[in-house]
Amino acid sequence: MPTTNDRAERIPRTEPGAKHGAARPSGPRLLFAGVVAGNFLVLLDTSILNVALPDVREDLGAPAAALPWAVDAYTVVFAGLLLVAGVVSDRFGPRRVYRAALVGFGAISLLSALAPNVGTLIAGRALLGVAAAGLVPASLALLARLHPDPKERMRAVGSWAALSSIGLIAGPVLGGLLVDQGGWRLVFLVNPPIAFLALLAARRLSGERPESAARPDRAGMLLSVLALGSLTYGLIAANTDGWGRPLPLAALGVAALALVLLALAERRAEAPALPPALTGLPRVRADLVAGGMASFLFYGLLFALTQWLVDERGLSPLRTGLAFLPMTLPMCFMPYFTGRIVARWGARPVLYAGLGLDAAAGAALAFCSQDSPFALITVAQVLLAFGSTLAIPGATADMAAAAPARYAATGQGALNACRQAGAALGVAVLGTQATLHASGVTLAVGAVLALALVAAARPAPA
């Protein structure tokens, strides 16, 4: 059975309808835009719904415990499927998977806009997570085809990441504007036109795919979704209904059992999504925790602060979205600089600095109350924004050095999955805490623990 790193050496074949599998040279910028648009949609939908949740609660009569799931259903499914999405892309061809995911994303968004109740909305968000998992690895594979030269490819990936991040930045502001104008349903009507334009731009993308590809690790996929979904449900239910209730404890027990079964299944799988030879390395585990914790803190606070600004400060959805610019704007320009910083100072110092800034953001929020000046909250947002944009690239670069060469791609896929899992758990934990003080303490403690783990997993001497 071929391994992940064998993919680059397989003989490609062409999908039906592709002219020799090559993209026409006449519109490279249009093709690049078509690839960027998919990841833009993925990031847009991680943040655009947050400011609309109070309107969802009022319009659909949704209980408070259901609101985190309107966000987390998307992220949980996305994280669980991301582990095997690259294999699926290889098996069926990245262009085919990418275009199918775009169609799915647009169609499911339309259905979500028509949701008659919160249960249907949560189901729609879960299906959007399936489409999102198809978009990310396929878009990176297509980007590699557009830029076969390694140096050009690295620059293109940096531009891809920075331009896609505009979706994360625009989400709260655009969502707030749409809710003010016509309600939460308009939030989902943004996606279909973008998906359609991306589909048109992607028509001329390369249709090549490997002659053979590894079979998806179905057991790993199902168990990872079950483990993350049960853990997220257990944490949300425990924080809203109490830790002594039987249902949250049962969900946490299912999550623990699924994690044990996942570890056993990965040892027996022919092409495991999480090879034990990779996850057994302390430095790799530390990078996975650091990347997951950085996303836990960022997306958890993004959700918690949204609800606090609307419910406690009485801000409109649009003003709430604008209030997040100090937290989201650095995501637009920092990717251009973090690569240079890592190249000059090394991955681990950058990772230390990022987690340290995250801890400082938590410390600042720990002093917040309902009457705290907004300037203090803005300082915490800026610290967290710069911390996350240093910690995540630092973990990515350190993973490249820590993972064995044959598991290089698998290690990055696992890191991306941990980041999405961290985002889901962050919403589950921080989104159900009663005060910003509690969220700040959680932020500070989580960042310090991750920092200690990374420091303990020292690189092996050369």
Coordinates of N, CA and C in Angstrom, one line a residue, residues 237-352:
A237 N -22.6 20.5 27.1 CA -23.7 20.2 28.0 C -23.2 20.3 29.5
A238 N -22.0 19.9 29.8 CA -21.5 20.0 31.1 C -21.4 21.5 31.6
N239 N -21.0 22.4 30.7 CA -20.9 23.8 31.1 C -22.2 24.5 31.2
T240 N -23.2 24.0 30.5 CA -24.5 24.6 30.5 C -25.5 24.0 31.5
D241 N -25.5 22.6 31.6 CA -26.4 21.9 32.5 C -25.8 21.4 33.8
G242 N -24.5 21.5 33.9 CA -23.8 21.0 35.1 C -23.0 19.7 34.9
W243 N -21.9 19.6 35.6 CA -21.0 18.4 35.4 C -21.6 17.2 36.0
G244 N -22.6 17.3 36.9 CA -23.1 16.1 37.6 C -24.2 15.4 36.8
R245 N -24.6 15.9 35.7 CA -25.7 15.3 34.9 C -25.2 14.1 34.1
P246 N -26.0 13.0 34.0 CA -25.5 11.8 33.4 C -25.2 11.9 31.9
L247 N -25.9 12.8 31.1 CA -25.7 12.9 29.7 C -24.4 13.4 29.3
P248 N -23.9 14.5 29.9 CA -22.5 15.0 29.6 C -21.5 14.0 30.0
L249 N -21.6 13.3 31.1 CA -20.6 12.3 31.5 C -20.6 11.1 30.5
A250 N -21.8 10.7 30.1 CA -21.9 9.7 29.1 C -21.2 10.1 27.8
A251 N -21.4 11.3 27.3 CA -20.8 11.8 26.1 C -19.3 11.8 26.2
L252 N -18.8 12.3 27.4 CA -17.3 12.3 27.6 C -16.8 10.9 27.7
G253 N -17.5 9.9 28.2 CA -17.1 8.5 28.2 C -17.0 8.0 26.8
V254 N -18.0 8.3 26.0 CA -18.0 7.9 24.6 C -16.8 8.4 23.9
A255 N -16.4 9.7 24.1 CA -15.3 10.3 23.5 C -14.0 9.6 23.9
A256 N -13.9 9.3 25.2 CA -12.7 8.6 25.7 C -12.6 7.2 25.0
L257 N -13.7 6.5 24.9 CA -13.7 5.2 24.3 C -13.3 5.3 22.8
A258 N -13.9 6.3 22.1 CA -13.6 6.5 20.7 C -12.1 6.8 20.5
L259 N -11.5 7.5 21.4 CA -10.1 7.8 21.3 C -9.2 6.6 21.4
V260 N -9.6 5.7 22.4 CA -8.9 4.5 22.6 C -9.0 3.6 21.3
L261 N -10.2 3.5 20.8 CA -10.4 2.7 19.6 C -9.7 3.3 18.4
L262 N -9.6 4.6 18.3 CA -8.9 5.3 17.2 C -7.4 4.9 17.3
A263 N -6.8 4.9 18.5 CA -5.4 4.6 18.6 C -5.2 3.1 18.2
L264 N -6.1 2.2 18.6 CA -6.0 0.8 18.2 C -6.2 0.6 16.7
A265 N -7.2 1.3 16.1 CA -7.4 1.2 14.7 C -6.3 1.7 13.8
E266 N -5.6 2.8 14.3 CA -4.5 3.4 13.5 C -3.3 2.4 13.5
R267 N -3.2 1.6 14.6 CA -2.1 0.7 14.6 C -2.2 -0.5 13.6
R268 N -3.5 -0.8 13.3 CA -3.8 -1.9 12.4 C -4.0 -1.4 10.9
A269 N -4.3 -0.2 10.7 CA -4.6 0.3 9.4 C -3.4 0.2 8.4
E270 N -3.7 -0.1 7.2 CA -2.6 -0.2 6.2 C -2.1 1.2 5.9
A271 N -2.9 2.2 5.8 CA -2.5 3.5 5.5 C -3.2 4.5 6.5
P272 N -2.7 4.5 7.8 CA -3.4 5.2 8.8 C -3.4 6.7 8.6
A273 N -4.5 7.4 9.0 CA -4.5 8.8 8.9 C -3.6 9.5 9.9
L274 N -3.4 8.8 11.1 CA -2.5 9.2 12.1 C -1.5 8.1 12.5
P275 N -0.4 8.0 11.7 CA 0.5 6.9 11.9 C 1.1 6.9 13.3
P276 N 1.1 5.8 14.1 CA 1.7 5.8 15.4 C 3.2 6.2 15.4
A277 N 3.9 5.9 14.3 CA 5.3 6.3 14.2 C 5.5 7.8 14.2
L278 N 4.4 8.5 13.8 CA 4.5 10.0 13.8 C 4.0 10.5 15.2
T279 N 2.8 10.1 15.6 CA 2.3 10.6 16.8 C 3.0 10.2 18.1
G280 N 3.9 9.1 17.9 CA 4.7 8.7 19.1 C 5.9 9.6 19.4
L281 N 6.2 10.6 18.5 CA 7.3 11.5 18.7 C 6.9 12.6 19.6
P282 N 7.6 12.8 20.8 CA 7.2 13.9 21.7 C 7.1 15.3 21.1
R283 N 8.0 15.6 20.2 CA 8.0 16.9 19.6 C 6.9 17.1 18.7
V284 N 6.5 16.1 18.0 CA 5.3 16.1 17.1 C 4.0 16.3 17.9
R285 N 3.9 15.6 19.0 CA 2.8 15.8 19.9 C 2.7 17.2 20.4
A286 N 3.9 17.7 20.8 CA 3.9 19.1 21.3 C 3.4 20.1 20.3
D287 N 3.8 19.9 19.0 CA 3.4 20.8 18.0 C 1.9 20.7 17.7
L288 N 1.4 19.5 17.8 CA -0.1 19.3 17.6 C -0.8 20.0 18.7
V289 N -0.4 19.9 19.9 CA -1.0 20.5 21.0 C -0.9 22.0 20.9
A290 N 0.2 22.6 20.5 CA 0.4 24.0 20.4 C -0.5 24.6 19.3
G291 N -0.5 23.9 18.1 CA -1.4 24.4 17.1 C -2.9 24.3 17.5
G292 N -3.3 23.2 18.1 CA -4.6 23.1 18.6 C -5.0 24.1 19.6
M293 N -4.1 24.4 20.5 CA -4.3 25.4 21.6 C -4.5 26.8 21.0
A294 N -3.6 27.1 20.1 CA -3.7 28.5 19.5 C -5.0 28.7 18.8
S295 N -5.6 27.7 18.2 CA -6.9 27.8 17.5 C -8.0 27.8 18.6
F296 N -7.8 27.0 19.6 CA -8.7 26.9 20.8 C -8.9 28.3 21.4
L297 N -7.8 29.0 21.6 CA -7.9 30.3 22.2 C -8.5 31.4 21.3
F298 N -8.1 31.4 20.0 CA -8.5 32.4 19.1 C -10.0 32.3 18.8
Y299 N -10.4 31.1 18.3 CA -11.8 30.9 17.9 C -12.7 30.9 19.1
G300 N -12.3 30.3 20.2 CA -13.1 30.3 21.4 C -13.4 31.7 21.9
L301 N -12.4 32.6 21.9 CA -12.6 34.0 22.3 C -13.5 34.7 21.3
L302 N -13.3 34.4 20.0 CA -14.1 35.1 19.0 C -15.5 34.8 19.2
F303 N -15.9 33.6 19.6 CA -17.3 33.2 19.8 C -17.8 33.9 21.1
A304 N -17.0 33.7 22.2 CA -17.4 34.2 23.5 C -17.5 35.7 23.5
L305 N -16.6 36.4 22.9 CA -16.6 37.9 22.9 C -17.8 38.4 22.1
T306 N -18.2 37.7 21.0 CA -19.3 38.1 20.2 C -20.6 38.1 21.1
Q307 N -20.8 37.0 21.8 CA -22.0 37.0 22.6 C -22.0 38.0 23.8
W308 N -20.8 38.2 24.3 CA -20.7 39.2 25.4 C -20.9 40.6 24.9
L309 N -20.4 41.0 23.7 CA -20.6 42.3 23.2 C -22.1 42.6 22.9
V310 N -22.8 41.6 22.4 CA -24.2 41.8 22.1 C -25.1 41.7 23.3
D311 N -24.9 40.7 24.2 CA -25.7 40.5 25.3 C -25.4 41.5 26.5
E312 N -24.1 41.7 26.8 CA -23.8 42.5 27.9 C -23.6 44.0 27.6
R313 N -23.0 44.3 26.4 CA -22.7 45.7 26.0 C -23.8 46.2 25.1
G314 N -24.7 45.4 24.6 CA -25.8 45.9 23.8 C -25.4 46.4 22.4
L315 N -24.3 45.9 21.9 CA -23.9 46.4 20.5 C -24.7 45.7 19.5
S316 N -24.9 46.5 18.4 CA -25.6 45.9 17.2 C -24.7 44.9 16.5
P317 N -25.2 44.0 15.7 CA -24.4 43.0 15.0 C -23.3 43.7 14.2
L318 N -23.6 44.8 13.5 CA -22.5 45.5 12.7 C -21.4 46.1 13.6
R319 N -21.8 46.8 14.7 CA -20.8 47.3 15.6 C -20.0 46.2 16.2
T320 N -20.6 45.1 16.5 CA -19.9 43.9 17.0 C -18.9 43.4 16.0
G321 N -19.3 43.3 14.8 CA -18.3 42.9 13.7 C -17.1 43.9 13.6
L322 N -17.4 45.2 13.7 CA -16.3 46.2 13.6 C -15.4 46.1 14.8
A323 N -16.0 45.7 15.9 CA -15.2 45.7 17.2 C -14.2 44.6 17.1
F324 N -14.3 43.6 16.2 CA -13.4 42.5 16.1 C -12.2 42.8 15.1
L325 N -12.2 44.0 14.5 CA -11.1 44.3 13.6 C -9.7 44.2 14.2
P326 N -9.5 44.7 15.5 CA -8.2 44.6 16.1 C -7.7 43.1 16.2
M327 N -8.7 42.2 16.2 CA -8.4 40.8 16.4 C -8.2 40.1 15.1
T328 N -8.9 40.5 14.1 CA -8.9 39.8 12.8 C -8.0 40.5 11.7
L329 N -7.8 41.8 11.8 CA -7.0 42.5 10.8 C -5.5 42.0 10.7
P330 N -4.9 41.7 11.8 CA -3.5 41.2 11.7 C -3.4 39.9 10.9
M331 N -4.5 39.1 10.9 CA -4.5 37.8 10.1 C -4.2 38.1 8.6
C332 N -4.5 39.3 8.2 CA -4.3 39.7 6.8 C -2.9 39.9 6.4
F333 N -2.1 40.6 7.2 CA -0.8 40.9 6.8 C 0.3 40.1 7.5
M334 N 0.0 39.5 8.7 CA 1.1 38.8 9.4 C 1.6 37.6 8.7
P335 N 0.8 36.9 7.9 CA 1.4 35.7 7.1 C 2.6 36.1 6.2
Y336 N 2.6 37.4 5.8 CA 3.7 37.8 4.9 C 5.0 38.0 5.7
F337 N 4.9 38.2 7.0 CA 6.1 38.5 7.8 C 6.5 37.3 8.6
T338 N 5.6 36.4 9.0 CA 6.0 35.3 9.9 C 6.9 34.3 9.3
G339 N 6.8 34.1 7.9 CA 7.8 33.3 7.3 C 9.2 33.8 7.4
R340 N 9.4 35.1 7.2 CA 10.7 35.7 7.4 C 11.2 35.7 8.8
I341 N 10.3 35.8 9.7 CA 10.7 35.8 11.1 C 11.1 34.4 11.5
V342 N 10.4 33.4 11.0 CA 10.8 32.0 11.3 C 12.1 31.7 10.6
A343 N 12.3 32.2 9.4 CA 13.6 31.9 8.7 C 14.8 32.5 9.5
R344 N 14.6 33.6 10.1 CA 15.7 34.3 10.8 C 15.9 33.8 12.2
W345 N 14.8 33.6 12.9 CA 15.0 33.3 14.4 C 14.7 31.8 14.7
G346 N 14.2 31.1 13.7 CA 13.8 29.7 14.0 C 12.4 29.5 14.4
A347 N 11.9 28.2 14.3 CA 10.5 28.0 14.5 C 10.1 28.0 16.0
R348 N 11.0 27.5 16.8 CA 10.6 27.3 18.3 C 10.6 28.7 19.0
P349 N 11.5 29.6 18.8 CA 11.4 30.9 19.4 C 10.1 31.6 19.0
V350 N 9.7 31.5 17.7 CA 8.5 32.1 17.3 C 7.3 31.5 18.0
L351 N 7.3 30.1 18.1 CA 6.3 29.4 18.8 C 6.2 29.9 20.2
Y352 N 7.3 30.0 20.9 CA 7.3 30.5 22.3 C 6.7 31.9 22.4

